[in-house]
Amino acid sequence: MPTEDALYPSSSTFKLFSQQESQRHKPTMAPSEIQNAETKPKQSIPLLTPYKMGKFDLSHRVVLAPMTRLRSYGYVPQPHAALYYSQRASPGGFLITEATTISDTAQGYKDTPGIWTKEQVEAWKPIVDAVHTKGGFIFCQIWHVGRVSNRSYQPNGQAPISCTDKPLTPPANDEDAFTPPRRLTAEEIPTVVNDFRLAARNAMEAGFDGVEIHGAQGYLIDQFLKDTVNDRTDEYGGSLENRCRFALEVVEAVANEIGKDRVGIRLSPFADYNESADTNPQALAVHMAESLNKYEILYCHVVEPRMKTMADIAESPHTLTPMRKAFTGTFIASGGFTKEDGNAAVAEGRTDLVAFGRWFLANPDLPKRFEADAPLNKYDRSTFYTSDPVVGYTDYPFLDSTASKE
Ligand SMILES: Cc1cc2nc3c(=O)[nH]c(=O)nc-3n(C[C@H](O)[C@H](O)[C@H](O)COP(=O)(O)O)c2cc1C
């Protein structure tokens, strides 16, 4: 059964809104908001200050973190996703989609969306349009699960692919959760890099503003990065430089395809999700940040070291500061943030933007609630990964509706 602890369920024409356009989509302020804006100037809340991320003029720094929701039946995004994402969109706000598969070998969960067929690309268009109509920006998180899969998700029932043939440990209640992976040959790797490139091209075709390469949480790219998983002896394994090669080849291919100013990457060097840990995460973090600078991509999105155990915040000897200092583009931090420590992180320059997961899932109007200092809806983890198109998905109340019920 999917749990929050898993953060994912268990395995069983580029369009920039001009300021004028954004204004046009700006909703009229309710009297209570006007009063609030008068008493508490927006500029005094660091998370709600504007930020220029490349060519994207963000009106605030509260980002929707990527979150898998398992409601894309048959791997095709559904109309209810247009409502879900548009509910969380705001003029000048930045959203990242749920992890979206790049090919038929990239899948490891049921009902996750893809972006490698014409049908999937067409299905994404109204979702992206709905966000743009509200003046928001949206990037597609492109994803390959690697060994976090099972042959039932793979073409012709084949073994999942990875940098290694080391299997994942199955959960006690599901011994067949993961099929032992097949180690990619060095000659096959360019095909997978090309799948990322094509997915990015498809994302542009669907109207996305850019893509976030999913290099985090134990999936394919992270499997290459981490020395406890990557046991290769060729140019893709061994040294730090070799282990980072696949990730950087993907970054280069995607940036060449759609433009470096539309590319972000998500990394979790300090995490050990999906049994993907590194023995020297700080060195990996800084090496990746420095290497990424050469490609001048838009942003680097990093999961906080404290999110090591997925569900709970744990003490960690590490911080993102060395990585933040090493990276020259926009820095996004995420994992366990509240309004208070998000504000502190921005005020102290520890990050440019903060991505919120669970709080944004449960509070479609999260930036507005921060501005109004309003209470937050609690999230219901039992519906994170259910497939209902409404319940636990688009039925979390907005501030206005909460107020009217009280
Ligand atoms: C339901 C759910 C689904 C998630 N799916 C993804 C995903 O598709 N891609 C990803 O990079 N992270 C995913 N995550 C991790 C979140 O992006 C985020 O890092 C995590 O929730 C911690 O941040 P938070 O404390 O603000 O919730 C998911 C988390 C949750 C709760």
mmCIF file of N, CA and C and ligand atoms in Angstrom, residues 7-8 65-68 98-99 141 214 217 266 307 334-336 356-358 384-385, ligand 1:
data_model
loop_
_atom_site.group_PDB
_atom_site.id
_atom_site.type_symbol
_atom_site.label_atom_id
_atom_site.label_comp_id
_atom_site.label_asym_id
_atom_site.label_seq_id
_atom_site.Cartn_x
_atom_site.Cartn_y
_atom_site.Cartn_z
ATOM 1 N N LEU A 7 7.013 8.404 -0.185
ATOM 2 C CA LEU A 7 6.925 9.594 -1.002
ATOM 3 C C LEU A 7 6.457 9.288 -2.401
ATOM 4 N N TYR A 8 6.822 8.121 -2.890
ATOM 5 C CA TYR A 8 6.178 7.599 -4.073
ATOM 6 C C TYR A 8 5.488 6.335 -3.613
ATOM 7 N N ALA A 65 6.109 21.718 -5.547
ATOM 8 C CA ALA A 65 7.065 20.622 -5.731
ATOM 9 C C ALA A 65 6.435 19.534 -6.601
ATOM 10 N N PRO A 66 7.269 18.786 -7.316
ATOM 11 C CA PRO A 66 6.717 17.690 -8.129
ATOM 12 C C PRO A 66 6.100 16.621 -7.237
ATOM 13 N N MET A 67 4.896 16.203 -7.560
ATOM 14 C CA MET A 67 4.235 15.161 -6.749
ATOM 15 C C MET A 67 3.428 14.198 -7.609
ATOM 16 N N THR A 68 3.861 12.942 -7.571
ATOM 17 C CA THR A 68 3.161 11.848 -8.231
ATOM 18 C C THR A 68 1.795 11.650 -7.590
ATOM 19 N N GLU A 98 4.151 16.515 -11.605
ATOM 20 C CA GLU A 98 4.517 15.187 -11.114
ATOM 21 C C GLU A 98 5.518 14.550 -12.089
ATOM 22 N N ALA A 99 6.265 13.565 -11.597
ATOM 23 C CA ALA A 99 7.237 12.873 -12.439
ATOM 24 C C ALA A 99 6.526 12.249 -13.636
ATOM 25 N N GLN A 141 8.323 17.627 -15.081
ATOM 26 C CA GLN A 141 9.436 16.839 -14.532
ATOM 27 C C GLN A 141 9.574 15.547 -15.333
ATOM 28 N N HIS A 214 14.539 14.807 -13.728
ATOM 29 C CA HIS A 214 14.456 14.162 -12.410
ATOM 30 C C HIS A 214 15.744 13.367 -12.171
ATOM 31 N N GLN A 217 16.170 11.008 -5.846
ATOM 32 C CA GLN A 217 15.369 9.987 -5.169
ATOM 33 C C GLN A 217 15.504 8.557 -5.664
ATOM 34 N N ARG A 266 16.555 18.227 -10.784
ATOM 35 C CA ARG A 266 16.328 17.974 -9.353
ATOM 36 C C ARG A 266 17.309 16.905 -8.891
ATOM 37 N N MET A 307 15.701 15.495 4.820
ATOM 38 C CA MET A 307 14.643 14.601 4.331
ATOM 39 C C MET A 307 15.152 13.189 4.086
ATOM 40 N N SER A 334 13.960 22.158 -1.254
ATOM 41 C CA SER A 334 12.671 21.607 -0.841
ATOM 42 C C SER A 334 12.866 20.483 0.157
ATOM 43 N N GLY A 335 11.784 20.198 0.871
ATOM 44 C CA GLY A 335 11.829 19.094 1.824
ATOM 45 C C GLY A 335 11.619 19.561 3.244
ATOM 46 N N GLY A 336 10.416 19.391 3.738
ATOM 47 C CA GLY A 336 10.128 19.669 5.139
ATOM 48 C C GLY A 336 9.970 21.143 5.475
ATOM 49 N N PHE A 356 7.318 23.532 -2.091
ATOM 50 C CA PHE A 356 6.487 22.910 -1.051
ATOM 51 C C PHE A 356 5.730 21.740 -1.650
ATOM 52 N N GLY A 357 5.795 20.602 -1.000
ATOM 53 C CA GLY A 357 5.091 19.425 -1.470
ATOM 54 C C GLY A 357 3.759 19.264 -0.784
ATOM 55 N N ARG A 358 3.811 18.588 0.370
ATOM 56 C CA ARG A 358 2.559 18.199 1.024
ATOM 57 C C ARG A 358 1.665 19.374 1.382
ATOM 58 N N PHE A 384 -3.092 10.343 -0.963
ATOM 59 C CA PHE A 384 -2.007 10.814 -1.841
ATOM 60 C C PHE A 384 -1.992 10.028 -3.151
ATOM 61 N N TYR A 385 -2.114 8.707 -3.018
ATOM 62 C CA TYR A 385 -1.904 7.838 -4.190
ATOM 63 C C TYR A 385 -3.141 7.051 -4.585
HETATM 64 C C1 LIG B 1 2.415 12.411 -2.799
HETATM 65 C C2 LIG B 1 3.841 12.731 -3.121
HETATM 66 C C3 LIG B 1 4.342 12.463 -4.373
HETATM 67 C C4 LIG B 1 5.659 12.804 -4.713
HETATM 68 N N1 LIG B 1 6.097 12.622 -5.994
HETATM 69 C C5 LIG B 1 7.277 13.149 -6.397
HETATM 70 C C6 LIG B 1 7.645 13.179 -7.763
HETATM 71 O O1 LIG B 1 6.875 12.776 -8.657
HETATM 72 N N2 LIG B 1 8.859 13.684 -8.080
HETATM 73 C C7 LIG B 1 9.740 14.159 -7.131
HETATM 74 O O2 LIG B 1 10.835 14.604 -7.472
HETATM 75 N N3 LIG B 1 9.393 14.178 -5.814
HETATM 76 C C8 LIG B 1 8.190 13.705 -5.442
HETATM 77 N N4 LIG B 1 7.800 13.801 -4.125
HETATM 78 C C9 LIG B 1 8.662 14.508 -3.167
HETATM 79 C C10 LIG B 1 8.227 15.975 -3.048
HETATM 80 O O3 LIG B 1 8.513 16.684 -4.239
HETATM 81 C C11 LIG B 1 8.948 16.677 -1.865
HETATM 82 O O4 LIG B 1 10.325 16.637 -2.068
HETATM 83 C C12 LIG B 1 8.576 16.017 -0.537
HETATM 84 O O5 LIG B 1 7.157 15.937 -0.397
HETATM 85 C C13 LIG B 1 9.135 16.767 0.657
HETATM 86 O O6 LIG B 1 8.671 18.090 0.641
HETATM 87 P P1 LIG B 1 7.487 18.568 1.645
HETATM 88 O O7 LIG B 1 8.019 18.356 3.026
HETATM 89 O O8 LIG B 1 7.281 20.039 1.295
HETATM 90 O O9 LIG B 1 6.280 17.742 1.368
HETATM 91 C C14 LIG B 1 6.511 13.412 -3.751
HETATM 92 C C15 LIG B 1 6.005 13.641 -2.473
HETATM 93 C C16 LIG B 1 4.689 13.313 -2.141
HETATM 94 C C17 LIG B 1 4.164 13.626 -0.769
#
